[in-house]
mmCIF file of C-alpha atoms in Angstrom:
data_model
loop_
_atom_site.group_PDB
_atom_site.id
_atom_site.type_symbol
_atom_site.label_atom_id
_atom_site.label_comp_id
_atom_site.label_asym_id
_atom_site.label_seq_id
_atom_site.Cartn_x
_atom_site.Cartn_y
_atom_site.Cartn_z
ATOM 1 C CA MET X 1257 0.014 -0.024 0.052
ATOM 2 C CA THR X 1258 1.125 3.515 -0.910
ATOM 3 C CA THR X 1259 2.325 5.640 2.109
ATOM 4 C CA PHE X 1260 0.806 9.122 1.892
ATOM 5 C CA ASN X 1261 3.126 11.847 2.888
ATOM 6 C CA ARG X 1262 1.074 14.971 3.466
ATOM 7 C CA ARG X 1263 3.971 17.601 3.190
ATOM 8 C CA ARG X 1264 4.880 16.064 -0.151
ATOM 9 C CA PHE X 1265 1.361 16.174 -1.223
ATOM 10 C CA LEU X 1266 0.999 19.919 -0.310
ATOM 11 C CA GLN X 1267 4.248 20.676 -2.228
ATOM 12 C CA THR X 1268 2.936 18.789 -5.289
ATOM 13 C CA THR X 1269 -0.439 20.339 -5.023
ATOM 14 C CA ALA X 1270 1.285 23.726 -5.115
ATOM 15 C CA LEU X 1271 3.012 22.975 -8.365
ATOM 16 C CA ALA X 1272 -0.087 21.478 -9.788
ATOM 17 C CA LEU X 1273 -2.231 24.652 -9.045
ATOM 18 C CA THR X 1274 0.211 26.832 -11.092
ATOM 19 C CA GLY X 1275 -1.199 24.945 -14.191
ATOM 20 C CA ALA X 1276 0.670 21.667 -14.619
ATOM 21 C CA THR X 1277 -0.962 18.967 -16.688
ATOM 22 C CA LEU X 1278 -1.596 16.027 -14.502
ATOM 23 C CA GLY X 1279 -2.428 12.370 -15.088
ATOM 24 C CA SER X 1280 -1.205 9.822 -17.766
ATOM 25 C CA THR X 1281 0.494 11.368 -21.000
ATOM 26 C CA ALA X 1282 -1.241 9.003 -22.990
ATOM 27 C CA GLN X 1283 -5.016 9.986 -22.983
ATOM 28 C CA ALA X 1284 -7.521 7.082 -23.054
ATOM 29 C CA HIS X 1285 -9.732 7.880 -25.959
ATOM 30 C CA ALA X 1286 -13.260 6.351 -26.229
ATOM 31 C CA GLN X 1287 -14.244 4.169 -29.139
ATOM 32 C CA GLY X 1288 -17.396 5.037 -31.263
ATOM 33 C CA ARG X 1289 -19.402 1.923 -30.466
ATOM 34 C CA ILE X 1290 -20.661 0.229 -27.314
ATOM 35 C CA LEU X 1291 -18.595 -2.718 -26.291
ATOM 36 C CA GLY X 1292 -20.765 -3.697 -23.300
ATOM 37 C CA THR X 1293 -22.136 -2.660 -19.924
ATOM 38 C CA VAL X 1294 -21.044 -2.246 -16.339
ATOM 39 C CA ILE X 1295 -22.899 -1.436 -13.189
ATOM 40 C CA ASP X 1296 -22.598 0.808 -10.233
ATOM 41 C CA TYR X 1297 -24.438 0.540 -6.959
ATOM 42 C CA ALA X 1298 -24.406 1.498 -3.187
ATOM 43 C CA GLY X 1299 -27.382 -0.099 -1.718
ATOM 44 C CA GLY X 1300 -25.811 -3.666 -1.392
ATOM 45 C CA VAL X 1301 -23.380 -6.038 -3.062
ATOM 46 C CA PRO X 1302 -24.690 -8.505 -5.796
ATOM 47 C CA SER X 1303 -22.677 -11.644 -6.274
ATOM 48 C CA GLY X 1304 -20.325 -12.070 -8.956
ATOM 49 C CA ARG X 1305 -22.105 -14.708 -10.537
ATOM 50 C CA ALA X 1306 -25.442 -12.892 -10.621
ATOM 51 C CA VAL X 1307 -23.650 -9.956 -12.266
ATOM 52 C CA LYS X 1308 -22.057 -12.194 -14.867
ATOM 53 C CA ALA X 1309 -25.305 -13.849 -15.522
ATOM 54 C CA ALA X 1310 -26.786 -10.460 -16.227
ATOM 55 C CA GLY X 1311 -24.353 -9.936 -18.886
ATOM 56 C CA HIS X 1312 -22.097 -7.155 -17.569
ATOM 57 C CA LEU X 1313 -18.496 -6.740 -17.727
ATOM 58 C CA GLY X 1314 -17.980 -5.665 -14.083
ATOM 59 C CA ALA X 1315 -18.653 -2.657 -11.838
ATOM 60 C CA VAL X 1316 -17.409 0.826 -10.928
ATOM 61 C CA ARG X 1317 -17.371 0.555 -7.128
ATOM 62 C CA TYR X 1318 -16.967 3.157 -4.503
ATOM 63 C CA VAL X 1319 -13.475 3.610 -2.821
ATOM 64 C CA SER X 1320 -15.110 5.958 -0.291
ATOM 65 C CA GLU X 1321 -17.092 5.348 3.118
ATOM 66 C CA ARG X 1322 -20.708 6.022 3.643
ATOM 67 C CA ARG X 1323 -21.588 9.584 4.235
ATOM 68 C CA PRO X 1324 -23.327 10.364 7.538
ATOM 69 C CA GLY X 1325 -27.000 9.562 7.495
ATOM 70 C CA ALA X 1326 -26.696 7.232 4.440
ATOM 71 C CA ASN X 1327 -27.071 4.019 6.310
ATOM 72 C CA TRP X 1328 -28.930 2.535 3.294
ATOM 73 C CA MET X 1329 -25.461 2.415 1.508
ATOM 74 C CA LEU X 1330 -24.613 -1.140 2.479
ATOM 75 C CA GLY X 1331 -22.416 -1.353 -0.814
ATOM 76 C CA LYS X 1332 -19.822 1.089 0.293
ATOM 77 C CA PRO X 1333 -16.917 0.861 0.529
ATOM 78 C CA VAL X 1334 -15.870 -1.908 -1.875
ATOM 79 C CA THR X 1335 -14.058 -5.006 -0.283
ATOM 80 C CA LEU X 1336 -11.287 -7.287 -1.237
ATOM 81 C CA GLY X 1337 -13.942 -10.192 -0.782
ATOM 82 C CA GLU X 1338 -15.984 -8.675 -3.473
ATOM 83 C CA THR X 1339 -13.328 -7.906 -6.024
ATOM 84 C CA GLN X 1340 -12.025 -11.515 -5.481
ATOM 85 C CA ASP X 1341 -15.458 -12.720 -6.076
ATOM 86 C CA PHE X 1342 -15.761 -10.566 -9.233
ATOM 87 C CA ALA X 1343 -12.365 -11.872 -10.641
ATOM 88 C CA ALA X 1344 -13.435 -15.518 -10.036
ATOM 89 C CA ASN X 1345 -16.260 -14.768 -12.307
ATOM 90 C CA ASP X 1346 -14.132 -13.099 -14.922
ATOM 91 C CA LEU X 1347 -15.435 -9.658 -13.990
ATOM 92 C CA ALA X 1348 -13.408 -6.449 -13.628
ATOM 93 C CA THR X 1349 -13.658 -3.558 -11.240
ATOM 94 C CA ALA X 1350 -12.902 0.177 -11.594
ATOM 95 C CA SER X 1351 -12.758 2.669 -8.649
ATOM 96 C CA VAL X 1352 -14.529 6.030 -8.018
ATOM 97 C CA TYR X 1353 -14.498 8.169 -4.949
ATOM 98 C CA GLN X 1354 -17.521 10.157 -3.631
ATOM 99 C CA PHE X 1355 -18.063 10.724 -0.040
ATOM 100 C CA GLY X 1356 -20.469 13.782 0.005
ATOM 101 C CA ARG X 1357 -23.254 14.953 -2.133
ATOM 102 C CA ALA X 1358 -25.159 18.160 -2.951
ATOM 103 C CA GLU X 1359 -24.655 20.582 0.057
ATOM 104 C CA THR X 1360 -21.768 18.317 1.298
ATOM 105 C CA ALA X 1361 -20.325 17.585 -2.149
ATOM 106 C CA ASP X 1362 -16.459 16.879 -1.767
ATOM 107 C CA TRP X 1363 -15.378 19.638 -4.286
ATOM 108 C CA LEU X 1364 -16.937 22.344 -2.263
ATOM 109 C CA GLY X 1365 -13.831 22.566 -0.295
ATOM 110 C CA GLY X 1366 -11.559 23.093 -3.447
ATOM 111 C CA ALA X 1367 -7.985 22.145 -3.234
ATOM 112 C CA ALA X 1368 -7.936 21.907 0.540
ATOM 113 C CA ALA X 1369 -10.558 19.079 0.526
ATOM 114 C CA ALA X 1370 -8.443 16.852 -1.546
ATOM 115 C CA ALA X 1371 -5.815 16.672 1.113
ATOM 116 C CA ARG X 1372 -8.579 14.630 2.972
ATOM 117 C CA HIS X 1373 -10.314 12.805 0.274
ATOM 118 C CA ALA X 1374 -7.300 11.712 -1.857
ATOM 119 C CA PRO X 1375 -5.635 9.662 0.760
ATOM 120 C CA GLU X 1376 -8.890 8.094 1.631
ATOM 121 C CA ALA X 1377 -9.537 6.991 -2.059
ATOM 122 C CA MET X 1378 -6.108 5.511 -2.359
ATOM 123 C CA ARG X 1379 -6.208 3.535 1.081
ATOM 124 C CA LEU X 1380 -9.597 2.116 0.248
ATOM 125 C CA HIS X 1381 -8.710 1.194 -3.260
ATOM 126 C CA ALA X 1382 -5.520 -0.662 -2.133
ATOM 127 C CA SER X 1383 -7.488 -2.414 0.719
ATOM 128 C CA ALA X 1384 -9.706 -3.728 -2.115
ATOM 129 C CA GLY X 1385 -6.903 -5.273 -3.967
ATOM 130 C CA GLY X 1386 -6.726 -2.434 -6.469
ATOM 131 C CA PRO X 1387 -3.271 -1.887 -7.979
ATOM 132 C CA THR X 1388 -1.353 1.082 -8.855
ATOM 133 C CA GLY X 1389 -1.067 2.283 -12.450
ATOM 134 C CA ARG X 1390 -5.016 2.298 -12.784
ATOM 135 C CA PRO X 1391 -7.295 5.238 -12.637
ATOM 136 C CA ILE X 1392 -9.403 6.390 -9.557
ATOM 137 C CA TYR X 1393 -12.523 8.368 -10.906
ATOM 138 C CA ILE X 1394 -13.157 11.420 -8.849
ATOM 139 C CA ALA X 1395 -16.973 12.147 -8.692
ATOM 140 C CA ILE X 1396 -18.380 15.599 -9.712
ATOM 141 C CA ASP X 1397 -22.051 14.429 -9.248
ATOM 142 C CA ASP X 1398 -23.511 17.667 -10.062
ATOM 143 C CA ASN X 1399 -24.446 20.257 -13.035
ATOM 144 C CA PRO X 1400 -22.127 23.035 -11.921
ATOM 145 C CA SER X 1401 -21.758 26.531 -13.374
ATOM 146 C CA ARG X 1402 -18.571 27.542 -15.061
ATOM 147 C CA SER X 1403 -17.676 29.787 -12.042
ATOM 148 C CA GLN X 1404 -18.271 26.699 -9.666
ATOM 149 C CA TYR X 1405 -15.713 24.779 -11.848
ATOM 150 C CA LEU X 1406 -13.161 27.504 -12.209
ATOM 151 C CA ASN X 1407 -13.253 28.376 -8.387
ATOM 152 C CA GLN X 1408 -13.801 25.100 -6.651
ATOM 153 C CA ILE X 1409 -13.996 22.105 -8.878
ATOM 154 C CA ARG X 1410 -10.870 22.629 -10.965
ATOM 155 C CA PRO X 1411 -8.752 23.322 -7.779
ATOM 156 C CA TYR X 1412 -10.291 20.196 -6.296
ATOM 157 C CA LEU X 1413 -9.493 17.989 -9.235
ATOM 158 C CA ARG X 1414 -6.097 19.234 -9.731
ATOM 159 C CA ALA X 1415 -5.130 18.727 -6.165
ATOM 160 C CA PHE X 1416 -6.612 15.246 -6.087
ATOM 161 C CA SER X 1417 -4.991 14.237 -9.301
ATOM 162 C CA ALA X 1418 -1.637 15.533 -8.025
ATOM 163 C CA ALA X 1419 -1.986 13.061 -5.070
ATOM 164 C CA LEU X 1420 -3.101 10.390 -7.244
ATOM 165 C CA THR X 1421 -0.013 10.833 -9.438
ATOM 166 C CA LEU X 1422 2.312 10.955 -6.357
ATOM 167 C CA GLY X 1423 0.721 7.519 -5.350
ATOM 168 C CA GLY X 1424 1.319 5.892 -8.643
ATOM 169 C CA TYR X 1425 -2.339 6.140 -9.923
ATOM 170 C CA GLN X 1426 -4.084 7.768 -13.018
ATOM 171 C CA THR X 1427 -7.059 10.125 -12.829
ATOM 172 C CA GLY X 1428 -10.606 9.608 -13.862
ATOM 173 C CA VAL X 1429 -13.297 12.121 -13.648
ATOM 174 C CA TYR X 1430 -17.103 11.378 -13.230
ATOM 175 C CA GLY X 1431 -19.142 14.185 -14.491
ATOM 176 C CA ASN X 1432 -21.496 15.690 -17.037
ATOM 177 C CA ILE X 1433 -20.442 16.630 -20.625
ATOM 178 C CA ASN X 1434 -19.407 20.347 -19.655
ATOM 179 C CA VAL X 1435 -17.059 19.036 -16.774
ATOM 180 C CA ILE X 1436 -15.410 16.687 -19.071
ATOM 181 C CA GLN X 1437 -14.896 19.172 -21.806
ATOM 182 C CA TRP X 1438 -13.489 21.716 -19.141
ATOM 183 C CA CYS X 1439 -11.266 18.984 -17.800
ATOM 184 C CA ILE X 1440 -9.989 18.000 -21.185
ATOM 185 C CA GLU X 1441 -9.201 21.792 -21.924
ATOM 186 C CA ASP X 1442 -7.292 22.068 -18.535
ATOM 187 C CA GLY X 1443 -5.335 18.658 -19.163
ATOM 188 C CA ILE X 1444 -7.020 17.052 -16.069
ATOM 189 C CA GLY X 1445 -7.769 13.316 -16.350
ATOM 190 C CA SER X 1446 -7.083 10.384 -18.561
ATOM 191 C CA PHE X 1447 -10.373 8.512 -18.291
ATOM 192 C CA PHE X 1448 -13.991 10.009 -18.221
ATOM 193 C CA TRP X 1449 -17.229 8.594 -16.908
ATOM 194 C CA GLN X 1450 -20.102 10.585 -18.041
ATOM 195 C CA HIS X 1451 -23.532 11.183 -16.307
ATOM 196 C CA ASP X 1452 -26.638 12.903 -18.042
ATOM 197 C CA TRP X 1453 -27.363 15.673 -15.466
ATOM 198 C CA GLY X 1454 -26.930 18.844 -17.370
ATOM 199 C CA SER X 1455 -25.713 17.034 -20.494
ATOM 200 C CA GLY X 1456 -28.362 18.029 -22.715
ATOM 201 C CA GLY X 1457 -28.765 14.493 -24.111
ATOM 202 C CA LYS X 1458 -25.408 14.539 -25.662
ATOM 203 C CA LEU X 1459 -22.573 12.127 -25.156
ATOM 204 C CA HIS X 1460 -19.025 13.466 -25.014
ATOM 205 C CA PRO X 1461 -16.796 11.685 -27.627
ATOM 206 C CA ARG X 1462 -14.104 11.017 -25.010
ATOM 207 C CA ALA X 1463 -16.450 9.402 -22.542
ATOM 208 C CA ASN X 1464 -15.031 5.880 -21.697
ATOM 209 C CA ILE X 1465 -18.299 5.166 -19.727
ATOM 210 C CA HIS X 1466 -21.813 6.612 -19.987
ATOM 211 C CA GLN X 1467 -24.225 6.307 -17.062
ATOM 212 C CA LYS X 1468 -27.660 6.740 -18.837
ATOM 213 C CA ALA X 1469 -30.156 8.594 -16.704
ATOM 214 C CA LYS X 1470 -33.054 6.137 -15.209
ATOM 215 C CA TRP X 1471 -31.389 3.095 -16.734
ATOM 216 C CA THR X 1472 -31.377 0.657 -13.854
ATOM 217 C CA GLY X 1473 -31.726 -2.965 -13.024
ATOM 218 C CA VAL X 1474 -31.957 -5.284 -10.058
ATOM 219 C CA ILE X 1475 -29.394 -7.934 -9.422
ATOM 220 C CA ASP X 1476 -29.617 -10.173 -6.181
ATOM 221 C CA GLY X 1477 -32.172 -7.724 -4.941
ATOM 222 C CA VAL X 1478 -29.730 -4.857 -5.234
ATOM 223 C CA THR X 1479 -30.825 -1.873 -7.428
ATOM 224 C CA VAL X 1480 -27.975 -0.910 -9.879
ATOM 225 C CA ASP X 1481 -27.237 1.612 -12.434
ATOM 226 C CA ILE X 1482 -26.346 0.534 -15.827
ATOM 227 C CA ASN X 1483 -23.603 2.044 -17.899
ATOM 228 C CA ASN X 1484 -22.385 1.773 -21.483
ATOM 229 C CA VAL X 1485 -18.758 1.130 -22.108
ATOM 230 C CA TYR X 1486 -17.085 2.872 -25.101
ATOM 231 C CA SER X 1487 -13.426 1.781 -24.679
ATOM 232 C CA ALA X 1488 -11.552 -1.558 -24.208
ATOM 233 C CA ASP X 1489 -9.878 0.216 -21.180
ATOM 234 C CA TRP X 1490 -12.513 1.688 -18.995
ATOM 235 C CA GLY X 1491 -10.141 1.871 -15.921
ATOM 236 C CA GLN X 1492 -10.730 -1.712 -14.885
ATOM 237 C CA TRP X 1493 -8.584 -3.897 -12.734
ATOM 238 C CA THR X 1494 -8.677 -7.203 -10.963
ATOM 239 C CA PRO X 1495 -6.752 -8.080 -7.668
ATOM 240 C CA GLY X 1496 -3.045 -8.718 -8.037
ATOM 241 C CA ARG X 1497 -2.992 -7.330 -11.754
ATOM 242 C CA ARG X 1498 -1.441 -3.962 -12.762
ATOM 243 C CA GLY X 1499 -3.948 -3.580 -15.580
ATOM 244 C CA PRO X 1500 -5.768 -5.044 -18.601
ATOM 245 C CA GLY X 1501 -3.364 -7.595 -20.347
ATOM 246 C CA PHE X 1502 -0.325 -7.582 -17.857
ATOM 247 C CA THR X 1503 0.537 -8.555 -14.252
ATOM 248 C CA LEU X 1504 2.850 -6.736 -11.755
ATOM 249 C CA GLY X 1505 5.203 -9.430 -12.434
ATOM 250 C CA ASP X 1506 5.789 -8.165 -15.920
ATOM 251 C CA LEU X 1507 7.346 -5.018 -14.710
ATOM 252 C CA GLY X 1508 10.651 -4.898 -12.798
ATOM 253 C CA SER X 1509 11.283 -2.749 -9.719
ATOM 254 C CA SER X 1510 13.281 -0.216 -11.803
ATOM 255 C CA GLN X 1511 10.516 0.073 -14.300
ATOM 256 C CA LEU X 1512 7.892 0.625 -11.489
ATOM 257 C CA SER X 1513 9.935 3.341 -9.851
ATOM 258 C CA SER X 1514 10.730 5.172 -13.101
ATOM 259 C CA ARG X 1515 7.043 4.692 -14.722
ATOM 260 C CA PHE X 1516 6.041 8.409 -13.772
ATOM 261 C CA ASP X 1517 7.748 11.453 -14.986
ATOM 262 C CA TRP X 1518 7.731 13.721 -12.041
ATOM 263 C CA ARG X 1519 9.013 16.622 -14.331
ATOM 264 C CA ALA X 1520 5.327 16.639 -15.792
ATOM 265 C CA LEU X 1521 4.173 18.192 -12.466
ATOM 266 C CA LEU X 1522 6.447 21.149 -12.765
ATOM 267 C CA PRO X 1523 4.940 24.534 -14.132
ATOM 268 C CA LYS X 1524 5.544 24.921 -17.835
#
């Protein structure tokens, strides 16, 4: 598990907020056709066998705790037992962080909030068997104004992304079509999961995953949202594997330590 150094995080964040481009240098582009479906859920945990039988590729799962008062969220956070069950059924997992919502949305705290949320995301991702090298989606579960994006969301995402990069992860963003476009323009994120709130019925061409409004199902008694997948790599992982198609053993220690070019975090 990655040890999080708060002082180093703050130093890196300061650099990121000056306008550095964060995340992977190789952007993950969405493809033009639907390759399958994945689910997301918080009210419980369906079995891997049932998810497989329903025809899905896997799920995007919360690497965040239940927010106060949301005792119904029995499916938060994701666990190692769940991801292992998925793997045994040839299913994959992707990670998303969202603790607050609406008036308690994580991004309302701007860059300072990332110092609290980012370490928690990485801790829970690793506890569930999530490897480094994979993205963690940062949730912007809103239809924000341009001003909110510039003054709160962008600083929050840049700081969160700086922490993920420092920990050896990539950055994903969950948001509507406007948030995705603004993030692309600002060089934030390599993976994008779009929701429909405020998207005007349009799908961004860079969306790897699309959560269609009111498209739900029930699996093992758990209500799930259903998402279309548009790229072969949608940020998925399985416990013990570094990413799609290769394992941790495929990379030597020198490759692991040099995988990220920290000069990319410096102001241009």
